[in-house]
mmCIF file of N, CA and C in Angstrom:
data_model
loop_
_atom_site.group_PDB
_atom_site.id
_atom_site.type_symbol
_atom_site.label_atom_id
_atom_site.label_comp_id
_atom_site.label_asym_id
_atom_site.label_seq_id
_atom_site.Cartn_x
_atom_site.Cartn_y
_atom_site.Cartn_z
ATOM 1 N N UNK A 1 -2.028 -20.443 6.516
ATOM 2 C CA UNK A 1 -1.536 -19.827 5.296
ATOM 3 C C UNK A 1 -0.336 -20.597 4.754
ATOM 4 N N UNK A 2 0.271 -21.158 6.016
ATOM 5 C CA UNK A 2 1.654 -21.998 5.395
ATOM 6 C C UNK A 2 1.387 -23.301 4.366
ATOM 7 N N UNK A 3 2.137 -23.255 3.632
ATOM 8 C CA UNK A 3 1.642 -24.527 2.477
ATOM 9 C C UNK A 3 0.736 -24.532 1.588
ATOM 10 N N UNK A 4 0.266 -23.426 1.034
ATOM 11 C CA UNK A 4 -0.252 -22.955 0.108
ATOM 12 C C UNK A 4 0.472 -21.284 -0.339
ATOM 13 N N UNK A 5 -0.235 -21.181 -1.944
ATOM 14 C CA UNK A 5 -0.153 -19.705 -2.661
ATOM 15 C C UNK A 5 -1.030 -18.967 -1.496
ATOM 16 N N UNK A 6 -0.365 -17.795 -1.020
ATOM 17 C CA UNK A 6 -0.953 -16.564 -1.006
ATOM 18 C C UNK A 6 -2.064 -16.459 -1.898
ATOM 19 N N UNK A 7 -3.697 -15.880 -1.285
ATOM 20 C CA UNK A 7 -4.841 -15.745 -1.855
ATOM 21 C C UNK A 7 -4.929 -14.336 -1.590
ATOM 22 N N UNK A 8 -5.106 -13.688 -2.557
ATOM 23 C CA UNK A 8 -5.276 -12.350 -2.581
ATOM 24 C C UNK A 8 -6.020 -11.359 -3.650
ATOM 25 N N UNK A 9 -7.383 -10.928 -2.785
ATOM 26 C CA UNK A 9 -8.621 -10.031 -3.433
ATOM 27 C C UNK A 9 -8.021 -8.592 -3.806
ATOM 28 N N UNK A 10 -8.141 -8.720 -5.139
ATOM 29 C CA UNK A 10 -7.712 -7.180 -5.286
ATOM 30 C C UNK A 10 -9.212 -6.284 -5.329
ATOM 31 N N UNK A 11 -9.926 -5.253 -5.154
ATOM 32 C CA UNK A 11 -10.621 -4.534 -5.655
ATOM 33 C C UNK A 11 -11.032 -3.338 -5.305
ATOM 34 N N UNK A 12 -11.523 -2.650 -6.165
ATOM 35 C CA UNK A 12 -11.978 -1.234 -6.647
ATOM 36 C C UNK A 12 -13.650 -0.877 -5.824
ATOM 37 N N UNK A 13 -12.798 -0.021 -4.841
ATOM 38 C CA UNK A 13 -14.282 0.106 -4.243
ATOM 39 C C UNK A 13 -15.063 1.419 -4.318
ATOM 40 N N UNK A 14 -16.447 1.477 -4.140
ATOM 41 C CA UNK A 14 -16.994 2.921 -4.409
ATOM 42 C C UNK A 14 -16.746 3.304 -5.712
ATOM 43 N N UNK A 15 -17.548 4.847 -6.180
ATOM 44 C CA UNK A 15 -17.724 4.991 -7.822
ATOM 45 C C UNK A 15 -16.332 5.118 -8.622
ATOM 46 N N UNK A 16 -14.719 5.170 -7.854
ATOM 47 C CA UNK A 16 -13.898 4.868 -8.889
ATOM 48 C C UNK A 16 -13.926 4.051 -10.023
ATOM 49 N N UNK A 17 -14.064 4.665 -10.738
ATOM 50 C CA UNK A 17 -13.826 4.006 -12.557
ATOM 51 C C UNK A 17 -12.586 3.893 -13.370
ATOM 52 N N UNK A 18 -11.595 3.481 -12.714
ATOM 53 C CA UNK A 18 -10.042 3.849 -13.242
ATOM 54 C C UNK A 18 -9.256 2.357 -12.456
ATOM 55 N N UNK A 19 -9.004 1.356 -13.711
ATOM 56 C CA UNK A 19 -8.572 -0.053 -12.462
ATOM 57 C C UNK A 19 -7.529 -0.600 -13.234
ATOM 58 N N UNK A 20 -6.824 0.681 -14.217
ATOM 59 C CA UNK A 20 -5.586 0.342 -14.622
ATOM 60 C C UNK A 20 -4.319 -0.213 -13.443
ATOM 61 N N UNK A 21 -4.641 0.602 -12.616
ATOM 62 C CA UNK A 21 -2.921 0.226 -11.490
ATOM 63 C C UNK A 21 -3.214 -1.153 -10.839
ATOM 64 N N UNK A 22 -5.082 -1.116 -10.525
ATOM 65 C CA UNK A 22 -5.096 -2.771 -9.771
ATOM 66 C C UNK A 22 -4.899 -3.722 -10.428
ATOM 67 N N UNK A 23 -5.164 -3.795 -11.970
ATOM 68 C CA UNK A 23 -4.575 -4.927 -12.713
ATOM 69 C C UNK A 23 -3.679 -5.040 -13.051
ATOM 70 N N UNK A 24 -2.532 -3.737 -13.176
ATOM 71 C CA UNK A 24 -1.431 -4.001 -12.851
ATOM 72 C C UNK A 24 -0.732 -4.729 -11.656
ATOM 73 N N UNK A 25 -0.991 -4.481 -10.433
ATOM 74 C CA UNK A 25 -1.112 -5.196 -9.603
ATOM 75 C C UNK A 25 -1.785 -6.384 -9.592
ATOM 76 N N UNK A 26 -2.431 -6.556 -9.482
ATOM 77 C CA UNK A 26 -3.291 -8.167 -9.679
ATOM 78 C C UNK A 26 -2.163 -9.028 -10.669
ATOM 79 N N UNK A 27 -1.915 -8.385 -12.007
ATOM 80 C CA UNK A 27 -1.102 -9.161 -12.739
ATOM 81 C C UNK A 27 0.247 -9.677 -12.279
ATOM 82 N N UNK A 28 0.958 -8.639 -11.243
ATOM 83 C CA UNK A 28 1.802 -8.655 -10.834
ATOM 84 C C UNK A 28 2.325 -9.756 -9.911
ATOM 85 N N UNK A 29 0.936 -9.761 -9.331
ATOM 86 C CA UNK A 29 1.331 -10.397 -7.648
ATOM 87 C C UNK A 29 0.705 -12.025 -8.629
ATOM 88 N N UNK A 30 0.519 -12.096 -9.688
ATOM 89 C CA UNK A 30 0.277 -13.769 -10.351
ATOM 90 C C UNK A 30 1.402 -14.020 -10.812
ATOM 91 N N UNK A 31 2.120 -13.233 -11.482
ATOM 92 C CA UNK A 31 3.688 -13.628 -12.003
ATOM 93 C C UNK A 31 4.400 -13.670 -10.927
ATOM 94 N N UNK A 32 4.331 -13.412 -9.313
ATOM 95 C CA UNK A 32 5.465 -13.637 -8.507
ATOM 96 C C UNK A 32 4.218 -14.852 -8.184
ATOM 97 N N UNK A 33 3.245 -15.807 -8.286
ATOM 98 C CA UNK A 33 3.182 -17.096 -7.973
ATOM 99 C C UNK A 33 1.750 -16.611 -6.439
ATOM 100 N N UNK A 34 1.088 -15.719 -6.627
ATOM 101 C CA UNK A 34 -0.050 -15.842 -5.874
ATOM 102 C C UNK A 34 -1.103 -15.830 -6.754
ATOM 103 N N UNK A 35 -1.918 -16.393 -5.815
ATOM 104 C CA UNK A 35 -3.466 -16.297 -6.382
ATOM 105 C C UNK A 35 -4.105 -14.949 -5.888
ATOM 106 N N UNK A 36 -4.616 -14.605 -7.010
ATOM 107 C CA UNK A 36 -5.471 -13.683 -6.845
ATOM 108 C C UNK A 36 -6.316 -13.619 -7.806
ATOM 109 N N UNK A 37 -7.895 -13.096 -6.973
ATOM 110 C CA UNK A 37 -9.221 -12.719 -7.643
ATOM 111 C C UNK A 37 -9.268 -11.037 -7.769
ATOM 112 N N UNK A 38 -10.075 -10.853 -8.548
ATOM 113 C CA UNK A 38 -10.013 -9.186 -9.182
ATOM 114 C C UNK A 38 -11.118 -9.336 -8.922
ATOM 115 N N UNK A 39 -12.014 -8.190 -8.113
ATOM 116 C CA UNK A 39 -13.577 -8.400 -8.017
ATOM 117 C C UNK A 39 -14.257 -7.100 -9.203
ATOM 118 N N UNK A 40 -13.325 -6.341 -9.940
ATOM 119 C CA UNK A 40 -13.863 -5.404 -10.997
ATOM 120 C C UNK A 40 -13.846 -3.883 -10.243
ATOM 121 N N UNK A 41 -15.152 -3.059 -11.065
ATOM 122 C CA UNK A 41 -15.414 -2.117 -10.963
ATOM 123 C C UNK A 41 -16.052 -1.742 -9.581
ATOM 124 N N UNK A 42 -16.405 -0.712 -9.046
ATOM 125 C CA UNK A 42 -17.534 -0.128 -8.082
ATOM 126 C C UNK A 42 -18.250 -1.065 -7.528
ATOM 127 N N UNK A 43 -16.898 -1.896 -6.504
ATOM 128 C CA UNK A 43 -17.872 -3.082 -5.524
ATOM 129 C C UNK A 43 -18.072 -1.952 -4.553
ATOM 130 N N UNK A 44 -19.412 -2.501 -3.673
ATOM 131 C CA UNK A 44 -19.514 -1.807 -2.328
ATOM 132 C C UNK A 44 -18.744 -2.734 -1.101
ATOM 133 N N UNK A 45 -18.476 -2.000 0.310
ATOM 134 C CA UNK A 45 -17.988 -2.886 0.915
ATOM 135 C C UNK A 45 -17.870 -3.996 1.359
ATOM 136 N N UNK A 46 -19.351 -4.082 1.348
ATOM 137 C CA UNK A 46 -20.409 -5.321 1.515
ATOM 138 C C UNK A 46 -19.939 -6.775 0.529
ATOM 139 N N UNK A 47 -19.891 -6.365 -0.320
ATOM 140 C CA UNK A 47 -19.345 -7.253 -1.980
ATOM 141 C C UNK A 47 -18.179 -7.668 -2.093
ATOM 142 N N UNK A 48 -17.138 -6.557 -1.201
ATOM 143 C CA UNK A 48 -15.816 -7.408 -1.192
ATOM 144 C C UNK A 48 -15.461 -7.811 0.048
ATOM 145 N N UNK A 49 -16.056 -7.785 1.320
ATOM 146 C CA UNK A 49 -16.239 -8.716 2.351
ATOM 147 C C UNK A 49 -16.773 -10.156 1.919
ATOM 148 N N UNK A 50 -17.789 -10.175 1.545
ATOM 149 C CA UNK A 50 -18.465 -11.282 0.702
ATOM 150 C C UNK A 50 -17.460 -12.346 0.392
ATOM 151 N N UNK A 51 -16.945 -11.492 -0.526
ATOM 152 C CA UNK A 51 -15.863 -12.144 -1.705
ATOM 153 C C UNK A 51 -14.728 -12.714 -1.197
ATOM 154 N N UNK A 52 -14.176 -11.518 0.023
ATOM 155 C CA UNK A 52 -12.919 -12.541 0.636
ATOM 156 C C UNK A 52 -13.287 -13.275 1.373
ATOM 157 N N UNK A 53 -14.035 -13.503 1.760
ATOM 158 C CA UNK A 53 -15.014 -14.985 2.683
ATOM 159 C C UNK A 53 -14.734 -15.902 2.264
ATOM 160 N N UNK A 54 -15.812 -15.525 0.895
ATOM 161 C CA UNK A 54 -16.116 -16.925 0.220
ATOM 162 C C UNK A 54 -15.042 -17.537 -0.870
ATOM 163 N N UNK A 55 -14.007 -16.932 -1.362
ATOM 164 C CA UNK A 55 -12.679 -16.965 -1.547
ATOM 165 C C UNK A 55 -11.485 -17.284 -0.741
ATOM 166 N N UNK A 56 -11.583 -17.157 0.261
ATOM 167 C CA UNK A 56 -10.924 -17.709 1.792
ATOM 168 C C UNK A 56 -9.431 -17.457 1.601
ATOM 169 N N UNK A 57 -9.772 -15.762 1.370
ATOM 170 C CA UNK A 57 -8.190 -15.048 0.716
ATOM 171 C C UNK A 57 -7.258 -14.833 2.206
ATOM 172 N N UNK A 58 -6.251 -14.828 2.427
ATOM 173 C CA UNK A 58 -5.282 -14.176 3.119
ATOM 174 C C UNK A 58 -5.248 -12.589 3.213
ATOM 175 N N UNK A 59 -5.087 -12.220 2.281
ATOM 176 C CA UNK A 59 -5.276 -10.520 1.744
ATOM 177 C C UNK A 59 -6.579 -10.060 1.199
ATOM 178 N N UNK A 60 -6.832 -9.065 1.198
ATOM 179 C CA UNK A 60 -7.627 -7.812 0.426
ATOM 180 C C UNK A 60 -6.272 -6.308 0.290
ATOM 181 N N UNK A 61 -6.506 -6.670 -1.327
ATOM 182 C CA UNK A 61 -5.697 -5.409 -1.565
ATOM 183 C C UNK A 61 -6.997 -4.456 -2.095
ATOM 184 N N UNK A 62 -7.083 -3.093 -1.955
ATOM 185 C CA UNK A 62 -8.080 -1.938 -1.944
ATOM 186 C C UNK A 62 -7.244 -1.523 -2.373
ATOM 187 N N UNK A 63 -7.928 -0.736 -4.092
ATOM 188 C CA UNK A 63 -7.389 0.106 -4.734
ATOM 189 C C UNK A 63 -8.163 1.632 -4.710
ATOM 190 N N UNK A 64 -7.866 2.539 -4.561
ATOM 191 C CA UNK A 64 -8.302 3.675 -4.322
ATOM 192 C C UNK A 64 -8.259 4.771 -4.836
ATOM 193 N N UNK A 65 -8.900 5.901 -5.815
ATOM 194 C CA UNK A 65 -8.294 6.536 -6.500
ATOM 195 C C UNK A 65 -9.179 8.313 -6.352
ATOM 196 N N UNK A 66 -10.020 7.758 -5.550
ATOM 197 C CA UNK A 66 -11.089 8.529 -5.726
ATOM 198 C C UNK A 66 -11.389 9.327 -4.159
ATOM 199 N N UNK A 67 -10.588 9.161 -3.615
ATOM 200 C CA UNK A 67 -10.337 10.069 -1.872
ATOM 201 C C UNK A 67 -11.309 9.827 -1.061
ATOM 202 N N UNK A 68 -11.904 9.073 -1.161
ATOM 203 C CA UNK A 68 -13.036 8.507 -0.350
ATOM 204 C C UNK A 68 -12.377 7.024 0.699
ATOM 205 N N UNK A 69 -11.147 6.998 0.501
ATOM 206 C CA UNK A 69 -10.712 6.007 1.701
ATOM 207 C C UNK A 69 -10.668 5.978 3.359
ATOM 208 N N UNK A 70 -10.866 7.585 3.656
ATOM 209 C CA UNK A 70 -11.254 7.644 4.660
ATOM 210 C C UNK A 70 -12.297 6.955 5.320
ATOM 211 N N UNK A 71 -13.322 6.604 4.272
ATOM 212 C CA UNK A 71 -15.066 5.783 5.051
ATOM 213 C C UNK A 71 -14.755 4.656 4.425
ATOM 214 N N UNK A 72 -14.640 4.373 3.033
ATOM 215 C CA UNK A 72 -14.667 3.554 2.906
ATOM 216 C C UNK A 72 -14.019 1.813 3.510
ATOM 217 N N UNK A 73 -12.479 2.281 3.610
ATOM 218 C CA UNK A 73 -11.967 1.413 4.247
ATOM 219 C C UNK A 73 -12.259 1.227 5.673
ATOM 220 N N UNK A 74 -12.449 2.032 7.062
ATOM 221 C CA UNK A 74 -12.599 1.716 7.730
ATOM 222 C C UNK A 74 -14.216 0.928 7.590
ATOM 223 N N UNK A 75 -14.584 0.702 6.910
ATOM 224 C CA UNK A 75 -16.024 0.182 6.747
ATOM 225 C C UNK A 75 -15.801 -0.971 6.590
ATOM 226 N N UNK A 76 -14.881 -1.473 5.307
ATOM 227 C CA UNK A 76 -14.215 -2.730 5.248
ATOM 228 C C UNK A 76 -14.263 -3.327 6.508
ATOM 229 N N UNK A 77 -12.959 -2.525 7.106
ATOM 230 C CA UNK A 77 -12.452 -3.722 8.736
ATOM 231 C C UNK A 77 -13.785 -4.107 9.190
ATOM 232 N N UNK A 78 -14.946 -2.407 9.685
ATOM 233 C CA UNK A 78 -15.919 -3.031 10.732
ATOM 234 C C UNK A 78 -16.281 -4.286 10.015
ATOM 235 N N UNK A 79 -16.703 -4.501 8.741
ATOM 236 C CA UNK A 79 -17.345 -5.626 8.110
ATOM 237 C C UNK A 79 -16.709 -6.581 8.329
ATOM 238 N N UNK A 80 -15.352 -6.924 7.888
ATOM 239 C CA UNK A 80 -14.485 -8.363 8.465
ATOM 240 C C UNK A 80 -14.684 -8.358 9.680
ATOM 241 N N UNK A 81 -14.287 -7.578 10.549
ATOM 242 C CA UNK A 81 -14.574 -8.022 11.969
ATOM 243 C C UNK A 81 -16.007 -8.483 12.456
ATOM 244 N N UNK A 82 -17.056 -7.868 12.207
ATOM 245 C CA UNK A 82 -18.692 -8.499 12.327
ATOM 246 C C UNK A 82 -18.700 -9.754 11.858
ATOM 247 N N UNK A 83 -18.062 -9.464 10.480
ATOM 248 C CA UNK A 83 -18.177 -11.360 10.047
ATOM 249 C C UNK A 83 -16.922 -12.543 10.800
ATOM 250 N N UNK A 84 -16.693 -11.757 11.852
ATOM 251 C CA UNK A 84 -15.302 -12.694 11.955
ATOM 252 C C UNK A 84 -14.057 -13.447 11.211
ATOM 253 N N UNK A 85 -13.968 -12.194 10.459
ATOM 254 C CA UNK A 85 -12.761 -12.528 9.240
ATOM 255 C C UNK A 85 -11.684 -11.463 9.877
ATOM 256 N N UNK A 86 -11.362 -11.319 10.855
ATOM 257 C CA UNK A 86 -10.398 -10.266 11.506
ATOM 258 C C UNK A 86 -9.085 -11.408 10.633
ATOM 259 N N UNK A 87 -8.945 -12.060 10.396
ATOM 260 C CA UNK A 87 -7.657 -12.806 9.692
ATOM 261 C C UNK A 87 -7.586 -12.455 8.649
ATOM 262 N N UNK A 88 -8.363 -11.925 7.878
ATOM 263 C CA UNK A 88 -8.557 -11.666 6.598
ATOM 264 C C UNK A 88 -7.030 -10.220 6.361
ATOM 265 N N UNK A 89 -6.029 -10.143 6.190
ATOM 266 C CA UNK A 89 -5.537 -8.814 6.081
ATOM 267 C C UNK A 89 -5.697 -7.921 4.902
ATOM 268 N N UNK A 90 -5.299 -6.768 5.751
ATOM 269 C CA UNK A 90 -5.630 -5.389 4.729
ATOM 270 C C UNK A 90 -4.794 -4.813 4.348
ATOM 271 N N UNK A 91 -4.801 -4.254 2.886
ATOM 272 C CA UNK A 91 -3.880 -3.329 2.295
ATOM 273 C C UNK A 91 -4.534 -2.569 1.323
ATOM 274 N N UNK A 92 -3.536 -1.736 1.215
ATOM 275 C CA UNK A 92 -4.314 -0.334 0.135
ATOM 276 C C UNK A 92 -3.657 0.465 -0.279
ATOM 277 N N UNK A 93 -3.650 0.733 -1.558
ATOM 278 C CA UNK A 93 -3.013 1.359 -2.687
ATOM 279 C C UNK A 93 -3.512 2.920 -3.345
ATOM 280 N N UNK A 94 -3.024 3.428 -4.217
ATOM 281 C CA UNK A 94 -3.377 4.300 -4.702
ATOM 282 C C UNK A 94 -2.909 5.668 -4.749
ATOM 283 N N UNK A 95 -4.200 6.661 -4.794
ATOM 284 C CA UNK A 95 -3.966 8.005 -4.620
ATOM 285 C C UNK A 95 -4.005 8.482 -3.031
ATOM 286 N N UNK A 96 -3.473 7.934 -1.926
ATOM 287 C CA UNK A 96 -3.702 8.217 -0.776
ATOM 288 C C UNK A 96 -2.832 9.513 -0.210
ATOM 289 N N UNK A 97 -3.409 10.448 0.188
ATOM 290 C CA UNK A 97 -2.102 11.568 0.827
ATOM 291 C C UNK A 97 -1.365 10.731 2.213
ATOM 292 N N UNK A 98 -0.614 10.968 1.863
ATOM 293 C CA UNK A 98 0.739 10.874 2.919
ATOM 294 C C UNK A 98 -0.055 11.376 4.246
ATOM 295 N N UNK A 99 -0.812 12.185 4.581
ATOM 296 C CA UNK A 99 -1.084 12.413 6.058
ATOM 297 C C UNK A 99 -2.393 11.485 6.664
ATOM 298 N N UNK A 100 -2.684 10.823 5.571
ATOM 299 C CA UNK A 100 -3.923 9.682 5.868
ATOM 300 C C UNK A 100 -3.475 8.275 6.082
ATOM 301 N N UNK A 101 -2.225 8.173 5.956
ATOM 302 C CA UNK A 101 -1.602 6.796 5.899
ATOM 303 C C UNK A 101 -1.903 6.425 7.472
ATOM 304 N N UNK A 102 -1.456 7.093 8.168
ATOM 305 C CA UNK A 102 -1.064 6.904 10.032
ATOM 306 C C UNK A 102 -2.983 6.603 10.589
ATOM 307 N N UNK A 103 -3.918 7.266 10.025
ATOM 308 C CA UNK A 103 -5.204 7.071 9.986
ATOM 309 C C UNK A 103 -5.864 5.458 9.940
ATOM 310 N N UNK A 104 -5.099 5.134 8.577
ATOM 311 C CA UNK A 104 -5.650 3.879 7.785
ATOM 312 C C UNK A 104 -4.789 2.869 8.771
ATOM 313 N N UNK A 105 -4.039 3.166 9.039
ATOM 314 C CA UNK A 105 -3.492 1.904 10.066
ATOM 315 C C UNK A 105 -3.296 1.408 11.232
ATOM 316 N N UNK A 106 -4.373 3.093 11.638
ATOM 317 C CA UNK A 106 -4.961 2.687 13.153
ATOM 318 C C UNK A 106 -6.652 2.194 12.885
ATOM 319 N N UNK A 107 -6.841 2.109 11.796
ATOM 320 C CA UNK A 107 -8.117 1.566 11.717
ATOM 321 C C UNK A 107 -7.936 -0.285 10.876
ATOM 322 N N UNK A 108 -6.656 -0.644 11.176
ATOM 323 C CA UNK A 108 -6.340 -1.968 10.746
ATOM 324 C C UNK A 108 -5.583 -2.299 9.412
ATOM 325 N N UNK A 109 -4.973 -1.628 8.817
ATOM 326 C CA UNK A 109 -4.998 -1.696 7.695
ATOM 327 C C UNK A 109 -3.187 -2.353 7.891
ATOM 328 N N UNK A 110 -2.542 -3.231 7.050
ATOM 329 C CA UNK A 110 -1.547 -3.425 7.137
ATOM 330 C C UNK A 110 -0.131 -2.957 6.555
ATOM 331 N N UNK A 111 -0.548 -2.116 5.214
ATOM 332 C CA UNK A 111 0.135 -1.633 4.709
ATOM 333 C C UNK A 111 -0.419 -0.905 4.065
ATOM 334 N N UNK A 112 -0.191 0.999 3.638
ATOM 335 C CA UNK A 112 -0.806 1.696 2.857
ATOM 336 C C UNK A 112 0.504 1.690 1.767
ATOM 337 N N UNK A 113 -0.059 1.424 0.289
ATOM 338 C CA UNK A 113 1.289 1.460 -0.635
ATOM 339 C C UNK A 113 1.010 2.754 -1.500
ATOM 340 N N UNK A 114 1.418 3.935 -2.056
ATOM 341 C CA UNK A 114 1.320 5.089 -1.937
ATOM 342 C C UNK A 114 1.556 5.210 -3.167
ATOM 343 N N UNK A 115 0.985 5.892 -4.268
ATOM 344 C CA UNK A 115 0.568 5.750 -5.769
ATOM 345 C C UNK A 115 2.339 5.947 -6.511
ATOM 346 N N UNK A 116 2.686 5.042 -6.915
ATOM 347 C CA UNK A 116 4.323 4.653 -8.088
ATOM 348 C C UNK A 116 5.001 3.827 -6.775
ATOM 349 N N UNK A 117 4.462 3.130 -6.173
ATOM 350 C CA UNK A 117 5.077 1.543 -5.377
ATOM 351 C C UNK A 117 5.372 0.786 -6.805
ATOM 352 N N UNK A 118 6.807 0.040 -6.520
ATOM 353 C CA UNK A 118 6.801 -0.779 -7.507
ATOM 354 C C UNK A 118 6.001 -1.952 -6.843
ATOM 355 N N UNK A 119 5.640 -2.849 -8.194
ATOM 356 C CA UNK A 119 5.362 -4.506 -7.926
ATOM 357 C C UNK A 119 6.420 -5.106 -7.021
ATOM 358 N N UNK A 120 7.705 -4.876 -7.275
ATOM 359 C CA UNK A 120 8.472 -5.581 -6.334
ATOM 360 C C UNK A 120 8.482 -5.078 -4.870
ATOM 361 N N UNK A 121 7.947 -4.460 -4.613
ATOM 362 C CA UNK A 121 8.273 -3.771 -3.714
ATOM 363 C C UNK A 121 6.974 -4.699 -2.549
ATOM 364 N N UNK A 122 5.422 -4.295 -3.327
ATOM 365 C CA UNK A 122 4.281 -5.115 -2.756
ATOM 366 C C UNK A 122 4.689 -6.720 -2.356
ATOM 367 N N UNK A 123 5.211 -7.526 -3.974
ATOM 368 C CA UNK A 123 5.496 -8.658 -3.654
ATOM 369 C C UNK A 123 6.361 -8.982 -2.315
ATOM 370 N N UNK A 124 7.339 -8.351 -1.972
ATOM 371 C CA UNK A 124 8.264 -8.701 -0.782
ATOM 372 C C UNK A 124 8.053 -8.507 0.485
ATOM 373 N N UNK A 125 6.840 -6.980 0.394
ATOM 374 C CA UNK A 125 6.079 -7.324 1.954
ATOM 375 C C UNK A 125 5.588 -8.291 1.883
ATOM 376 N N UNK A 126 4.387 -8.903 1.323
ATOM 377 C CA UNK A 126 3.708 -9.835 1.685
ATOM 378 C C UNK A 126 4.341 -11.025 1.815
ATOM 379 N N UNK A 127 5.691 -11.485 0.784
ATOM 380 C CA UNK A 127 6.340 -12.300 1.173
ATOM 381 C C UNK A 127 7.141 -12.605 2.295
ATOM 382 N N UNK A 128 7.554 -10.858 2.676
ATOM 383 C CA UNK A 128 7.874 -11.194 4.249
ATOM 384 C C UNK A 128 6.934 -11.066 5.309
ATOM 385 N N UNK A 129 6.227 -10.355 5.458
ATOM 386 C CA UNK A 129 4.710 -10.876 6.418
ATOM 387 C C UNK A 129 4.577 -12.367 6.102
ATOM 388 N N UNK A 130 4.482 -13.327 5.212
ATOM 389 C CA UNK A 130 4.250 -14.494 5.079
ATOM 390 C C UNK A 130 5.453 -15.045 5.580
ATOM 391 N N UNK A 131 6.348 -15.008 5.795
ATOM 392 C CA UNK A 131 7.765 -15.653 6.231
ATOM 393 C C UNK A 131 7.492 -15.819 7.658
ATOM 394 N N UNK A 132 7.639 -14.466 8.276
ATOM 395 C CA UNK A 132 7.588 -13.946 9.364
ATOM 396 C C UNK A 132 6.285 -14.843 10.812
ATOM 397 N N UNK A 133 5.298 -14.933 9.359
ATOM 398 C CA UNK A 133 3.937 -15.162 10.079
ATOM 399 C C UNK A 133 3.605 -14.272 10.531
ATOM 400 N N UNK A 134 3.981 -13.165 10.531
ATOM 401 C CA UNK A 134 3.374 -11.889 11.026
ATOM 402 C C UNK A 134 1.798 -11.910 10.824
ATOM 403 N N UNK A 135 1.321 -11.674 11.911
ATOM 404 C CA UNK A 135 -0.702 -10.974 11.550
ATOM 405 C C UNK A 135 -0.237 -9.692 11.230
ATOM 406 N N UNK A 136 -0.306 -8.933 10.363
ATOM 407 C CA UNK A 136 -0.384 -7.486 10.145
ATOM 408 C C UNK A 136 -1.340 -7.308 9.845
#
């Protein structure tokens, strides 16, 4: 990861139809100087495993709005891990309750960011996980 931009998949998984906050985000994390791909609307998990593969992202940010993060994300990990993308890290945004956070991050997840996170706030974890070298 050292010596290059941060690569980072933002996307909208399952029938959420609402991807105002991820392009806020997405936009965000390009003005602090990463790359990032937006994979759109109602990918399945399958589609954004795919994507951070073949994109050969550092991150997957998961935007979530629709309370279905309970399956969905842990579906994610099993998928990176089958494909052997356990390097691939995870994060996730949104409408998440506060008592599901401790859930999502025993199922791998590296950071749950909890719906009115500022941009600055995202940018500086990842910049310090990237400092650090931390695997989170």
């Amino acid at each position: 990861m050292t010596g290059r931009r941060l690569r980072i998949l933002i996307a909208k998984v399952g029938l959420d139809g609402h991807d105002v906050g991820a392009r806020v985000v997405a936009r965000g994390l390009l003005d602090a100087g990463m790359e990032v791909i937006y994979t759109g609307l109602r990918r399945t998990p399958e589609e954004i495993v795919r994507a951070a593969i073949e994109e050969d992202v550092d991150w997957i940010g998961i935007s979530l709005l629709s309370g279905a993060h309970r399956v969905l994300v842990p579906r994610i990990r099993a998928l990176l891990a089958a494909s052997s993308a356990d390097d691939i890290r995870l994060m996730v945004g949104g409408i998440i309750p506060q008592e599901d956070v401790a859930e999502l991050e025993a199922v791998g997840v590296a950071r749950v960011f909890l719906s009115g996170t500022s941009i600055a706030e995202i940018v500086q974890f990842l910049e310090r996980t990237r400092m650090d070298g931390a695997n989170a």
